[in-house]
PDB file of C-alpha atoms in Angstrom:
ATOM      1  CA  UNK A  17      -8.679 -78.034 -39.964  1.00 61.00           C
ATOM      2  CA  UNK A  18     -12.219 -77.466 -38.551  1.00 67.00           C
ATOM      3  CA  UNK A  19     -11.207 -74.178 -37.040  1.00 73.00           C
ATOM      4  CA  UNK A  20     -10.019 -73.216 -40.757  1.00 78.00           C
ATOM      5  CA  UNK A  21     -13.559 -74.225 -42.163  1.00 81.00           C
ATOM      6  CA  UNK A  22     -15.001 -71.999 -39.614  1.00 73.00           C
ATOM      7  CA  UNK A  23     -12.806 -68.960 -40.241  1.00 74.00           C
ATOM      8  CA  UNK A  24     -14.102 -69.536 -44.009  1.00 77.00           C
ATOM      9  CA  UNK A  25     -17.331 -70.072 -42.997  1.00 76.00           C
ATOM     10  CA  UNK A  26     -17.760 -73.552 -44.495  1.00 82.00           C
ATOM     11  CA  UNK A  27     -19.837 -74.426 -41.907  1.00 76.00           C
ATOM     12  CA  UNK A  28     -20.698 -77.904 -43.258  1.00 83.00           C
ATOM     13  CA  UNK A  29     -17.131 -78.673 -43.222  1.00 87.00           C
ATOM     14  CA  UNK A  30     -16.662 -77.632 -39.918  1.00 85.00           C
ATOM     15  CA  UNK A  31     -19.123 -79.018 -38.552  1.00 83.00           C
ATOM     16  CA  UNK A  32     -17.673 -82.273 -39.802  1.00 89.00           C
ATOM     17  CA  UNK A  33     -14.102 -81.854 -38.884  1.00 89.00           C
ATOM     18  CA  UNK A  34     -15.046 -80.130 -35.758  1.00 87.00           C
ATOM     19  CA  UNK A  35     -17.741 -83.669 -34.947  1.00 89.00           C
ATOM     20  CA  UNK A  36     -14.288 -85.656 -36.158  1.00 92.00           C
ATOM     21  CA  UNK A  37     -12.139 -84.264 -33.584  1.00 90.00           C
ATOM     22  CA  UNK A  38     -14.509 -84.543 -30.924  1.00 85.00           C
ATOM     23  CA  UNK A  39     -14.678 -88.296 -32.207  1.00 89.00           C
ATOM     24  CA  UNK A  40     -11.013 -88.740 -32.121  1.00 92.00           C
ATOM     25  CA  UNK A  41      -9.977 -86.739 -29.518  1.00 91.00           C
ATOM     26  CA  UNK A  42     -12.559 -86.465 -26.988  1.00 84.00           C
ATOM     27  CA  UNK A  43     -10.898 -84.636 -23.961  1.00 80.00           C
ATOM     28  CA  UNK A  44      -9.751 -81.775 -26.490  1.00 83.00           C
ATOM     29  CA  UNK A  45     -11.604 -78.786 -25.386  1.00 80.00           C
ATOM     30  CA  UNK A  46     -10.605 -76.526 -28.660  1.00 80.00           C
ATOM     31  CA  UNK A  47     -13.065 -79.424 -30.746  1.00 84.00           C
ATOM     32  CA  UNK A  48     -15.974 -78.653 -27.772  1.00 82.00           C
ATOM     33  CA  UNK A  49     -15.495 -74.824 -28.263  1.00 80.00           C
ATOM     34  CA  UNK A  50     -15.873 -75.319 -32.115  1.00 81.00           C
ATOM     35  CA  UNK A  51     -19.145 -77.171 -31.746  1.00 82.00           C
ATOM     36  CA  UNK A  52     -20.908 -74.149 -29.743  1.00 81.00           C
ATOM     37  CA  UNK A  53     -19.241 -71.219 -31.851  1.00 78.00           C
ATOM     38  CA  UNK A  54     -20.742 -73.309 -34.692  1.00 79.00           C
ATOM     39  CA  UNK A  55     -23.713 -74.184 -32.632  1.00 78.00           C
ATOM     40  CA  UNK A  56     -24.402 -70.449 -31.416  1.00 77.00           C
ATOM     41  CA  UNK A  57     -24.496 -68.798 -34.997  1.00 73.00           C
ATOM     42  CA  UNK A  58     -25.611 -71.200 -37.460  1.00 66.00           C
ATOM     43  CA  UNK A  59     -29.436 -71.147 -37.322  1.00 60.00           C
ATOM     44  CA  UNK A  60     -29.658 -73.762 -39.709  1.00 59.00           C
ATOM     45  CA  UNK A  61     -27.945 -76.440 -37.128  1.00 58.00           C
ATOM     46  CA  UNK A  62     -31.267 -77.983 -35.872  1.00 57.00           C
ATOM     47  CA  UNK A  63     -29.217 -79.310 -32.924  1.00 61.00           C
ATOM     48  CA  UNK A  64     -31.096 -80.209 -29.630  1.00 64.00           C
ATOM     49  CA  UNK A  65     -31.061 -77.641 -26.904  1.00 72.00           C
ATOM     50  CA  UNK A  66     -29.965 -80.460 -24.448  1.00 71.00           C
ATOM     51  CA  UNK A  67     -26.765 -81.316 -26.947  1.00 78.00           C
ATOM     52  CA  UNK A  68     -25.529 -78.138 -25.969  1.00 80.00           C
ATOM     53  CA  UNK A  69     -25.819 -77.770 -22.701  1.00 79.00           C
ATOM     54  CA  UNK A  70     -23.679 -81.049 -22.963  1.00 81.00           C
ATOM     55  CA  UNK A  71     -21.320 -79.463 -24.671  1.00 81.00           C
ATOM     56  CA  UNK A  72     -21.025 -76.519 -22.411  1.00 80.00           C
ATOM     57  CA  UNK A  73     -20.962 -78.838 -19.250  1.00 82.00           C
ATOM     58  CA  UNK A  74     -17.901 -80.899 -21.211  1.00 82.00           C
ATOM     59  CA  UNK A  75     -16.109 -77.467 -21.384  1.00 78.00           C
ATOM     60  CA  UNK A  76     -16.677 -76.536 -18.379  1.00 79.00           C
ATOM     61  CA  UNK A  77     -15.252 -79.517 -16.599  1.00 81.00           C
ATOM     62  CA  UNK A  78     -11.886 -79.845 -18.909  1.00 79.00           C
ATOM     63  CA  UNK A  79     -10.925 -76.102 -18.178  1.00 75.00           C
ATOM     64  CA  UNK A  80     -12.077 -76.446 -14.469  1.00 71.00           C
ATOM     65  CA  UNK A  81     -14.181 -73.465 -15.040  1.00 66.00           C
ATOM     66  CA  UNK A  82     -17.973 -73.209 -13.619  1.00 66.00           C
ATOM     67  CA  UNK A  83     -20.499 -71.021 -15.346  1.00 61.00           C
ATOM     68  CA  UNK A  84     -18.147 -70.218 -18.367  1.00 74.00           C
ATOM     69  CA  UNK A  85     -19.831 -66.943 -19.121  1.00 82.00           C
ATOM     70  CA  UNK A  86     -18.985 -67.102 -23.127  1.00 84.00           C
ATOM     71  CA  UNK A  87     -19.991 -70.302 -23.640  1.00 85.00           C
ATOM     72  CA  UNK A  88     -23.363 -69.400 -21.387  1.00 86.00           C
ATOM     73  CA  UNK A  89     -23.966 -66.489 -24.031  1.00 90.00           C
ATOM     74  CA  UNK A  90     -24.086 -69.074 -26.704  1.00 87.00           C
ATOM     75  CA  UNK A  91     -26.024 -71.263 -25.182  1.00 88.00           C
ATOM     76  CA  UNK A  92     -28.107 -67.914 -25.005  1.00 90.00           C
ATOM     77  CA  UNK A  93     -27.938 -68.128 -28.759  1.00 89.00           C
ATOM     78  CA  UNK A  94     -28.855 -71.294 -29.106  1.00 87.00           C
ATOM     79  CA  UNK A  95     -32.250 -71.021 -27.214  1.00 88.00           C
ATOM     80  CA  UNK A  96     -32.998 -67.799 -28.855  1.00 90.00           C
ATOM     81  CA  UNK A  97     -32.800 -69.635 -32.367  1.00 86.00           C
ATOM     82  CA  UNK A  98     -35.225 -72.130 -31.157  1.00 84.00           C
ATOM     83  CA  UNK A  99     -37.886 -69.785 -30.057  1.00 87.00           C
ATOM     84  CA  UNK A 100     -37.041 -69.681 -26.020  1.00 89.00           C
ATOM     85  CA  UNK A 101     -35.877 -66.135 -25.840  1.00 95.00           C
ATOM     86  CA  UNK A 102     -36.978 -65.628 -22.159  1.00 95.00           C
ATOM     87  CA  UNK A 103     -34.891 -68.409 -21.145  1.00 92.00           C
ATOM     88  CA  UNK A 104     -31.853 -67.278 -23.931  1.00 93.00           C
ATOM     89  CA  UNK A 105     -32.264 -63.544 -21.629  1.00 96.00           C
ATOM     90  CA  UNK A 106     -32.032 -65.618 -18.486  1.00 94.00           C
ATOM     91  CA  UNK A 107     -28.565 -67.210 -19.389  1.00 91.00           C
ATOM     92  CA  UNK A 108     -27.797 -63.407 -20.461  1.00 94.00           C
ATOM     93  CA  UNK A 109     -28.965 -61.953 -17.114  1.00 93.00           C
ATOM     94  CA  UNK A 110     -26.780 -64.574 -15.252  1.00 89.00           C
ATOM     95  CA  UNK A 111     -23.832 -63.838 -17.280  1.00 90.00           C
ATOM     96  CA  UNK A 112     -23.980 -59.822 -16.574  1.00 88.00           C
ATOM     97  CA  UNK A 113     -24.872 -60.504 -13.060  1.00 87.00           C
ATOM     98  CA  UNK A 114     -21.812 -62.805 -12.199  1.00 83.00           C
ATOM     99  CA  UNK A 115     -19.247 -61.406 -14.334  1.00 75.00           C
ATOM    100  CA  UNK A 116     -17.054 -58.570 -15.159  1.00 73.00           C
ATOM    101  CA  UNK A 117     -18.616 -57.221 -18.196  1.00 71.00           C
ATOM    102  CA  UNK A 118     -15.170 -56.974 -20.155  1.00 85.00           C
ATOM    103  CA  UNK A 119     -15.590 -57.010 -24.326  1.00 93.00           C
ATOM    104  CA  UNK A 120     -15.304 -60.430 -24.607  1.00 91.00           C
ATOM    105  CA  UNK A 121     -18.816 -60.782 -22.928  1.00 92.00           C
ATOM    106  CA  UNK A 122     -20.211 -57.929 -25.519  1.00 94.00           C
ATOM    107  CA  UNK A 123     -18.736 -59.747 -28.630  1.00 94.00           C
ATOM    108  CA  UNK A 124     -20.869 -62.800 -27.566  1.00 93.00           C
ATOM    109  CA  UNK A 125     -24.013 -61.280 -26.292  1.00 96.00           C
ATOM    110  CA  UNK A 126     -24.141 -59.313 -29.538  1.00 97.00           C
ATOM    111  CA  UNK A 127     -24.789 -62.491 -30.826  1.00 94.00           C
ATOM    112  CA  UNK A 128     -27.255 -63.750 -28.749  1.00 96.00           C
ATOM    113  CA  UNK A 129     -29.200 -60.551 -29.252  1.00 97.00           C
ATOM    114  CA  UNK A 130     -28.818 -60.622 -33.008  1.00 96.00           C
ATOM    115  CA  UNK A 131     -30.863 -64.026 -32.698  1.00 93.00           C
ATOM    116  CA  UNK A 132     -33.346 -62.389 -30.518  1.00 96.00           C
ATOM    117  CA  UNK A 133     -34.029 -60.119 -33.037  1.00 96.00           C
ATOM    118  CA  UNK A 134     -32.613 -56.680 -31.885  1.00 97.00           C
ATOM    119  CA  UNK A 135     -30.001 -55.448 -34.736  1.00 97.00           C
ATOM    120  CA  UNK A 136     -29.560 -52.506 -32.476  1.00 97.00           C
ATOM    121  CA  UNK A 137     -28.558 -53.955 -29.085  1.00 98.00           C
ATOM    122  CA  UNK A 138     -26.487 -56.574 -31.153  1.00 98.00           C
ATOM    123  CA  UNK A 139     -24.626 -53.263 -33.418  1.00 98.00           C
ATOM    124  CA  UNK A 140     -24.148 -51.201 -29.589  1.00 98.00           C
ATOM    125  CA  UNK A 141     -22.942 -54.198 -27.883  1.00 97.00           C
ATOM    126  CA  UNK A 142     -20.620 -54.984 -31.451  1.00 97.00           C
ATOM    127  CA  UNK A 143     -19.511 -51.202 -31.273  1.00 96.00           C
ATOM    128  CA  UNK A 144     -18.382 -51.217 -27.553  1.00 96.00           C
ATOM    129  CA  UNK A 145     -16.706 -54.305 -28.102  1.00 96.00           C
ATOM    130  CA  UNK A 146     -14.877 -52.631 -31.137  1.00 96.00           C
ATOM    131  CA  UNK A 147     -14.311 -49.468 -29.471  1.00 94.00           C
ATOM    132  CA  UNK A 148     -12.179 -51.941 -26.652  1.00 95.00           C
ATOM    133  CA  UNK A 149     -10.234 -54.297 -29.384  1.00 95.00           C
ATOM    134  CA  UNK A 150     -10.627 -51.860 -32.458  1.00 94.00           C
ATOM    135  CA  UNK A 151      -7.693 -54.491 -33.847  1.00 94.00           C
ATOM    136  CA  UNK A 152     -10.736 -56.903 -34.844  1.00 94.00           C
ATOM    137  CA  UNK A 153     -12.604 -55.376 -37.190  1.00 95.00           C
ATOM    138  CA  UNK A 154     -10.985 -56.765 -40.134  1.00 93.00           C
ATOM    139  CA  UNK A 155     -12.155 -60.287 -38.797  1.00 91.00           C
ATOM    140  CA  UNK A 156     -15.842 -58.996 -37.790  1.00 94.00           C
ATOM    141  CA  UNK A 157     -16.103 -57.291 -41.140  1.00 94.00           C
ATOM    142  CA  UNK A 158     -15.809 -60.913 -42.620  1.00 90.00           C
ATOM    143  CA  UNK A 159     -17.299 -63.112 -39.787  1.00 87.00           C
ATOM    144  CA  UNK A 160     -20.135 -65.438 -40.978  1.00 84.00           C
ATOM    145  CA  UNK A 161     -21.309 -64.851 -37.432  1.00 88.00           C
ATOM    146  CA  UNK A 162     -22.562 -61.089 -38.332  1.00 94.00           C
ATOM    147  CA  UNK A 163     -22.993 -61.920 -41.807  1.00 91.00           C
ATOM    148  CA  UNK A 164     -26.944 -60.740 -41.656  1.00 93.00           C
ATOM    149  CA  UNK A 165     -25.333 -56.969 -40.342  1.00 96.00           C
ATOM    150  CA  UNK A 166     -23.299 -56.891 -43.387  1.00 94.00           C
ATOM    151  CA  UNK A 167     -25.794 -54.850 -45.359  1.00 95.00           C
ATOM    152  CA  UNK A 168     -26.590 -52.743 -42.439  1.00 96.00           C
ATOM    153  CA  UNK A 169     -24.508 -49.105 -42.484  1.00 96.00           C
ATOM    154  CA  UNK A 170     -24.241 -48.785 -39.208  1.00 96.00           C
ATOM    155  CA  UNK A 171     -21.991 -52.048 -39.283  1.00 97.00           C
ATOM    156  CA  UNK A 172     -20.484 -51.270 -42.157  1.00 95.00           C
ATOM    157  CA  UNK A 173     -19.230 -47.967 -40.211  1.00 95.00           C
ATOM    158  CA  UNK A 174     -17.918 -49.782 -37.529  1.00 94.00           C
ATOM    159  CA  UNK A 175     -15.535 -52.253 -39.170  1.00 94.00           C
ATOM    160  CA  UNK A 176     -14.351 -49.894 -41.792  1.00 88.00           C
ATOM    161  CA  UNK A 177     -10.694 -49.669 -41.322  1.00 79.00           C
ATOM    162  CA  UNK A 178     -10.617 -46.060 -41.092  1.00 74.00           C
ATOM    163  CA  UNK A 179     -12.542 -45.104 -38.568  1.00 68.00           C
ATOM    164  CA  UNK A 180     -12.027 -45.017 -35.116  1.00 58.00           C
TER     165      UNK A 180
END
């Protein structure tokens, strides 16, 4: 249910269900995961930095992973909507220093940099990522992550069915 209210962008909601299931089911990662994508695009969350490095710690340990590098990157967001963008590019260095940079890892530092306040590294990173997995622009084109690029026409390019 809260990963419904997060595909609608009922972000409220989801943060409710998503809080519920973490409640109720504490060793289910998929409730963690919700928390940060909700977490690492909803600037109006006024959620301690410390929370979520909790909550990235708690992933990290139930899929045996170290230094997850997508939930790093929004972490990255996270700091860079509370005003700490040095440390939000640290967490970003780290990630592009330890890890293949595959489109995955462009989808989610497109975020961070959107937070940072750089529409253009956030639309080149989106576009690479597009160019690799061209089957999700439908989704981006309604994704209350990019929702302030909506207006933009370079992103309005990019997720328009047909092109590319």
């Amino acid at each position: 249910l809260s990963q419904v209210f997060l595909d609608l962008g009922d972000l409220a909601r989801a943060t409710e269900w998503t809080d519920e299931g973490r409640r109720r089911f504490p060793a289910e990662p998929s409730f963690t995961a919700g928390k940060l994508v909700i977490l690492a695009g909803w600037a109006g969350v006024l959620e301690a930095v410390d929370s979520t490095y909790v909550l990235l710690n708690d992933l990290e340990r139930y899929w045996n992973v170290s230094q997850w590098p997508f939930g790093r990157l929004q972490v990255a967001a996270v700091l860079a909507q509370h005003g700490m963008p040095d440390s939000a590019l640290v967490l970003v260095e780290q990630v592009r220093s330890s890890v293949d940079s595959g489109p995955w890892t462009r989808y989610f530092e497109a975020n961070v940099q959107l937070h940072l306040g750089d529409e253009e590294k956030a639309l080149d990173l989106l576009e690479a990522f597009l160019t690799e997995v061209p089957q999700r622009k439908a989704y981006i084109s309604r994704d209350w992550w990019w929702e302030p690029l909506r207006d933009h026409p370079r992103f309005q390019e990019m997720v328009d069915p047909g092109t590319g």
